[in-house]
Coordinates of C-alpha atoms and ligand atoms in Angstrom, one line a residue:
M245 CA 40.6 84.5 92.2
T246 CA 41.4 81.0 93.8
Y247 CA 37.9 79.3 94.7
E248 CA 37.1 77.8 98.1
T249 CA 33.5 77.2 98.1
I250 CA 33.0 76.1 94.4
L251 CA 35.3 73.9 92.1
Y252 CA 35.9 75.1 88.5
E253 CA 37.3 73.0 85.6
E254 CA 37.5 73.4 81.6
A255 CA 37.7 70.2 79.4
D256 CA 36.2 69.4 76.1
G257 CA 34.9 73.2 75.5
V258 CA 32.9 72.7 78.6
A259 CA 33.6 75.2 82.1
T260 CA 32.2 73.0 84.9
V261 CA 31.2 75.0 88.1
T262 CA 30.5 72.7 91.3
L263 CA 28.7 73.9 94.2
N264 CA 31.4 72.5 97.1
R265 CA 29.9 72.9 100.4
P266 CA 28.2 69.7 100.6
D267 CA 28.0 69.5 104.5
K268 CA 25.8 72.9 104.3
L269 CA 24.1 71.3 100.8
N270 CA 25.9 73.9 99.2
A271 CA 24.2 76.6 100.8
V272 CA 25.4 80.2 99.4
T273 CA 27.6 82.4 101.3
G274 CA 28.5 85.6 100.5
Q275 CA 32.1 84.3 99.4
M276 CA 30.2 81.5 97.0
L277 CA 28.5 84.3 95.3
D278 CA 31.6 86.2 94.5
E279 CA 33.4 82.8 93.4
L280 CA 30.2 82.0 91.3
K281 CA 30.5 85.1 89.6
D282 CA 34.1 85.1 89.0
A283 CA 33.4 81.6 87.4
V284 CA 30.8 82.6 85.2
A285 CA 32.8 85.5 83.8
R286 CA 35.9 83.3 83.6
A287 CA 33.9 81.1 81.3
G288 CA 32.7 83.4 79.3
A289 CA 36.1 84.7 78.6
S290 CA 37.7 81.7 78.2
P291 CA 38.6 81.1 74.1
D292 CA 38.1 77.0 75.0
V293 CA 34.8 77.4 76.6
R294 CA 31.6 77.4 74.7
C295 CA 29.1 75.8 77.2
L296 CA 28.9 76.1 81.3
L297 CA 27.6 73.4 83.0
L298 CA 26.7 74.2 86.9
T299 CA 26.0 71.4 89.4
G300 CA 26.6 70.5 93.2
A301 CA 28.8 68.3 95.3
G302 CA 27.5 65.5 98.0
R303 CA 23.3 64.8 98.1
G304 CA 21.9 68.3 97.5
F305 CA 22.3 70.7 94.5
C306 CA 21.9 73.7 96.9
A307 CA 19.9 74.9 99.9
G308 CA 19.7 78.6 99.0
Q309 CA 21.3 81.7 101.2
D310 CA 23.1 80.4 104.0
L311 CA 20.9 81.4 107.0
S312 CA 23.9 81.5 109.0
D313 CA 26.1 83.9 107.1
R314 CA 26.4 87.2 109.3
A315 CA 25.0 89.2 106.4
V316 CA 21.8 87.8 106.6
A317 CA 21.5 86.7 110.2
S318 CA 22.5 90.0 112.2
E319 CA 19.7 91.9 113.2
R320 CA 17.9 93.9 110.5
P321 CA 20.0 92.8 107.9
D322 CA 19.9 94.5 104.5
L323 CA 18.8 91.6 102.3
S324 CA 18.2 94.1 99.7
Q325 CA 22.3 94.8 99.3
T326 CA 22.8 91.0 99.7
L327 CA 20.5 90.3 96.8
G328 CA 21.4 93.9 94.8
Q329 CA 25.3 93.1 95.0
G330 CA 25.1 89.3 95.1
Y331 CA 22.4 87.4 93.5
N332 CA 21.1 89.6 91.2
P333 CA 24.3 90.0 89.0
L334 CA 24.7 86.2 89.2
I335 CA 21.1 85.4 87.7
K336 CA 22.0 88.2 85.1
A337 CA 25.5 86.7 84.1
I338 CA 24.1 83.3 83.8
T339 CA 21.2 84.8 81.6
E340 CA 23.5 86.9 79.8
L341 CA 26.5 84.5 79.2
P342 CA 26.6 84.2 75.3
M343 CA 26.9 80.2 75.7
P344 CA 24.3 77.5 76.9
V345 CA 24.5 76.9 80.5
V346 CA 23.6 73.3 81.5
C347 CA 22.2 72.8 85.4
A348 CA 22.7 69.5 86.6
V349 CA 20.4 69.6 90.1
N350 CA 21.9 66.5 91.9
G351 CA 19.7 66.9 95.0
I352 CA 17.4 69.5 96.8
A353 CA 17.2 73.0 95.0
A354 CA 15.6 75.4 97.9
G355 CA 15.1 78.7 98.1
A356 CA 17.6 80.8 95.9
G357 CA 19.6 77.3 94.8
A358 CA 16.2 76.5 93.1
N359 CA 16.4 80.0 91.2
I360 CA 19.6 79.7 90.3
A361 CA 18.6 76.6 88.4
L362 CA 15.7 78.1 86.6
A363 CA 18.0 80.9 85.4
C364 CA 19.9 78.3 83.7
D365 CA 19.2 77.2 80.1
I366 CA 18.9 73.5 80.2
V367 CA 18.2 72.0 83.4
L368 CA 18.4 68.2 84.0
A369 CA 17.7 66.8 87.2
K370 CA 18.0 63.3 89.4
R371 CA 14.8 62.0 89.6
S372 CA 15.0 61.8 93.3
A373 CA 15.9 65.7 93.2
K374 CA 13.2 68.3 95.0
F375 CA 12.5 71.8 93.8
M376 CA 11.6 74.0 96.6
Q377 CA 10.4 77.7 96.5
A378 CA 11.5 77.8 100.6
F379 CA 10.9 81.7 101.2
A380 CA 7.7 81.9 102.4
K381 CA 9.0 79.6 105.4
I382 CA 11.2 82.8 106.3
G383 CA 8.9 85.4 105.5
L384 CA 10.2 86.5 102.3
I385 CA 9.2 86.1 98.7
P386 CA 10.9 84.2 95.6
D387 CA 14.2 86.2 94.6
S388 CA 17.1 85.6 92.2
G389 CA 14.6 86.0 89.7
G390 CA 12.0 83.6 91.1
T391 CA 9.2 86.1 90.7
W392 CA 9.9 86.8 87.0
H393 CA 10.9 83.2 85.9
L394 CA 8.1 81.1 87.6
P395 CA 5.0 82.7 86.5
R396 CA 6.4 82.7 82.9
M397 CA 7.1 78.9 83.1
L398 CA 4.4 77.9 84.8
G399 CA 1.5 80.1 84.4
L400 CA 0.3 82.2 87.9
P401 CA -1.7 79.2 89.9
R402 CA 1.2 77.2 89.9
A403 CA 3.7 79.9 90.6
L404 CA 1.6 81.2 93.5
G405 CA 0.9 77.7 94.6
L406 CA 4.6 76.8 94.6
A407 CA 5.8 80.3 96.1
M408 CA 2.7 80.5 99.0
L409 CA 2.8 76.8 100.0
A410 CA 6.6 76.6 99.8
E411 CA 6.7 72.9 99.6
P412 CA 9.1 70.9 97.6
I413 CA 8.0 69.4 94.3
S414 CA 9.7 66.3 92.5
A415 CA 12.0 66.3 89.7
E416 CA 8.8 64.5 87.7
Q417 CA 6.5 67.1 88.6
A418 CA 8.9 70.0 87.8
V419 CA 9.1 68.3 84.2
T420 CA 5.5 67.8 84.2
W421 CA 5.1 71.5 84.7
G422 CA 7.4 72.8 82.4
L423 CA 9.7 74.0 85.1
I424 CA 13.1 71.7 83.9
W425 CA 14.1 69.8 80.5
Q426 CA 14.4 66.5 82.1
A427 CA 14.5 63.9 84.8
V428 CA 17.0 61.1 84.9
D429 CA 17.7 58.1 86.9
D430 CA 20.2 58.9 89.5
D431 CA 23.0 57.3 88.5
M432 CA 23.0 58.9 85.1
L433 CA 23.0 62.4 85.8
M434 CA 26.2 63.6 85.5
I435 CA 26.6 60.9 82.7
E436 CA 23.6 62.6 80.8
A437 CA 24.7 66.4 82.1
N438 CA 28.1 65.8 80.4
A439 CA 26.8 64.4 77.1
F440 CA 24.5 67.2 76.8
A441 CA 27.3 70.2 77.7
K442 CA 29.6 68.2 75.6
K443 CA 27.7 68.1 72.6
L444 CA 26.2 71.7 73.1
A445 CA 30.1 72.7 73.2
T446 CA 30.3 71.5 69.4
Q447 CA 27.2 73.5 68.2
P448 CA 26.9 77.1 66.7
T449 CA 27.7 78.7 69.9
R450 CA 26.9 82.4 68.4
G451 CA 23.4 81.3 67.5
L452 CA 22.7 79.1 70.5
A453 CA 23.6 82.7 72.2
E454 CA 21.2 84.6 70.1
I455 CA 18.6 82.0 70.6
K456 CA 18.4 82.7 74.2
R457 CA 18.7 86.4 73.9
A458 CA 15.7 86.5 71.6
M459 CA 13.8 84.0 73.6
R460 CA 14.0 86.1 76.5
A461 CA 13.8 89.6 75.1
S462 CA 10.3 88.1 73.7
F463 CA 8.7 88.5 77.3
A464 CA 9.2 92.5 77.0
N465 CA 8.4 92.4 73.1
T466 CA 5.3 92.8 70.6
L467 CA 4.9 90.1 67.8
D468 CA 6.1 92.9 65.6
E469 CA 9.1 93.9 68.0
Q470 CA 10.1 90.3 68.0
L471 CA 9.8 89.7 64.3
A472 CA 12.1 92.8 63.8
L473 CA 14.7 91.2 66.4
E474 CA 14.4 88.0 64.6
A475 CA 15.3 89.6 61.2
G476 CA 18.0 91.4 62.3
I477 CA 19.5 88.7 64.5
Q478 CA 19.3 86.1 61.3
G479 CA 21.0 88.8 59.2
E480 CA 23.8 88.7 61.4
L481 CA 24.1 85.0 62.0
G482 CA 23.6 84.6 57.9
R483 CA 26.7 86.0 57.8
G484 CA 28.5 84.3 60.2
H485 CA 30.8 81.1 59.5
D486 CA 28.5 78.5 61.3
Y487 CA 25.8 79.5 58.7
G488 CA 27.9 78.5 55.9
E489 CA 29.3 75.5 57.3
G490 CA 25.7 74.5 58.4
I491 CA 24.6 74.7 54.7
S492 CA 28.0 73.4 53.0
A493 CA 27.4 70.1 55.7
F494 CA 24.0 69.7 54.8
M495 CA 24.5 69.8 50.9
E496 CA 27.7 67.5 51.3
K497 CA 25.7 65.1 53.5
R498 CA 28.5 65.0 56.2
E499 CA 28.8 66.7 59.9
A500 CA 29.0 70.3 60.3
K501 CA 32.2 71.6 62.0
F502 CA 31.1 74.3 63.7
T503 CA 33.3 76.9 65.1
G504 CA 30.9 78.7 67.2
E505 CA 31.3 82.0 65.0
Ligands
LIG801 C1 21.7 75.0 105.9 C2 21.0 75.5 104.9 C3 21.2 76.8 104.9 C4 22.5 77.0 106.3 C5 20.9 73.3 105.1 N1 21.7 77.8 105.3 N2 22.7 75.8 106.4 C6 18.7 85.6 99.3 C7 19.2 86.8 100.0 C8 18.8 87.1 101.4 C9 18.3 86.5 102.6 C10 17.9 85.5 102.8 O1 17.8 84.6 101.2 C11 17.8 84.7 100.2 C12 17.2 83.6 99.6 C13 17.2 82.4 100.0 O2 17.6 81.3 99.5 S1 16.1 82.1 101.0 C14 15.8 80.2 101.3 C15 17.1 80.0 102.2 N3 16.9 78.5 102.1 C16 15.9 77.5 102.9 O3 15.2 78.4 103.4 C17 16.3 76.3 103.2 C18 16.8 75.8 104.4 N4 16.8 74.4 104.5 C19 16.1 73.4 104.1 O4 14.7 73.9 104.7 C20 16.5 72.2 104.3 O5 17.9 72.0 104.9 C21 16.2 71.4 103.0 C22 14.5 71.1 103.0 C23 17.0 72.1 102.0 C24 16.9 69.9 103.2 O6 16.6 69.4 104.1 P1 17.2 68.0 104.9 O7 17.9 66.9 103.6 O8 16.5 67.3 106.2 O9 19.0 68.3 105.1 P2 19.3 69.2 107.1 O10 18.3 70.2 106.9 O11 19.6 68.3 107.6 O12 20.5 69.9 106.2 C25 21.5 69.5 106.0 C26 22.8 70.3 106.7 O13 22.7 71.5 105.9 C27 22.1 70.9 108.3 O14 23.6 71.2 108.8 P3 24.4 70.6 110.0 O15 25.1 71.3 110.7 O16 23.1 70.7 111.3 O17 24.4 68.9 109.6 C28 21.5 72.2 107.6 O18 21.6 73.3 109.0 C29 22.4 72.4 106.8 N5 21.9 73.6 105.7 N6 20.2 74.7 104.3 N7 20.2 77.4 104.2

């Protein structure tokens, strides 16, 4: 697939996907959703890629659904279908991608744009960026996983406040509340995010993928179930290349060379 609304490049083990409608703050169209899903699948299928980095072009990260798109602006639109066929598979693809997904939030992240960021594994943001659950301003609920991620990340009081007031919060506030990993000086965002992504791409990818799977599974599991899941995963990883390499490197006091297996 050729891309018109996003950019895709692979280098140093990292696939960088850039939302690219800067004059519309990277608002999401149906075409962009198709391209994003294709790009995530492409990164997942590439033997050279061990980390995905998602960011936006221009002054915004993503203003959420393009509200002028015919699919949502027509009379009595089928928003359920827009989510079911468009956003939901994208959120699943990001959360289930068997490698770390870093998100560099370069400006406002509103509506589904905020929740696409929150579906990523490690979120860095410019200090000037803002996060906004804009949905209530147009009579909707947080979608794209918002009602799932927000209460788990924030607890109910802050999740409800963010969703009902639909006011922006700063990147610093997002860090303080545990919504994202780090806020960095504006001019350092892409330097820091690229460094994170490149470093992650040299790490034990299979292990990192299992970390994300186990952590997410924990929300639906009892402690007994989770302990069993951990034991099963550890059993598998213990037979993999990167565990042996990690042990050898430790014993030999050298840097490990992980293959991702
Ligand atoms: C936009 C947008 C936008 C189109 C800025 N659309 N053009 C899922 C499924 C189905 C249905 C509905 O929704 C969903 C999920 C959702 O995401 S719902 C939430 C949708 N997003 C919003 O409600 C946010 C709307 N945008 C805003 O409130 C503001 O633009 C923010 C606060 C993000 C930024 O404000 P400013 O920095 O003042 O920028 P601006 O408003 O001047 O925007 C710059 C341009 O981008 C402007 O275009 P123009 O041609 O006039 O320069 C805006 O119209 C355009 N734009 N967001 N979502």
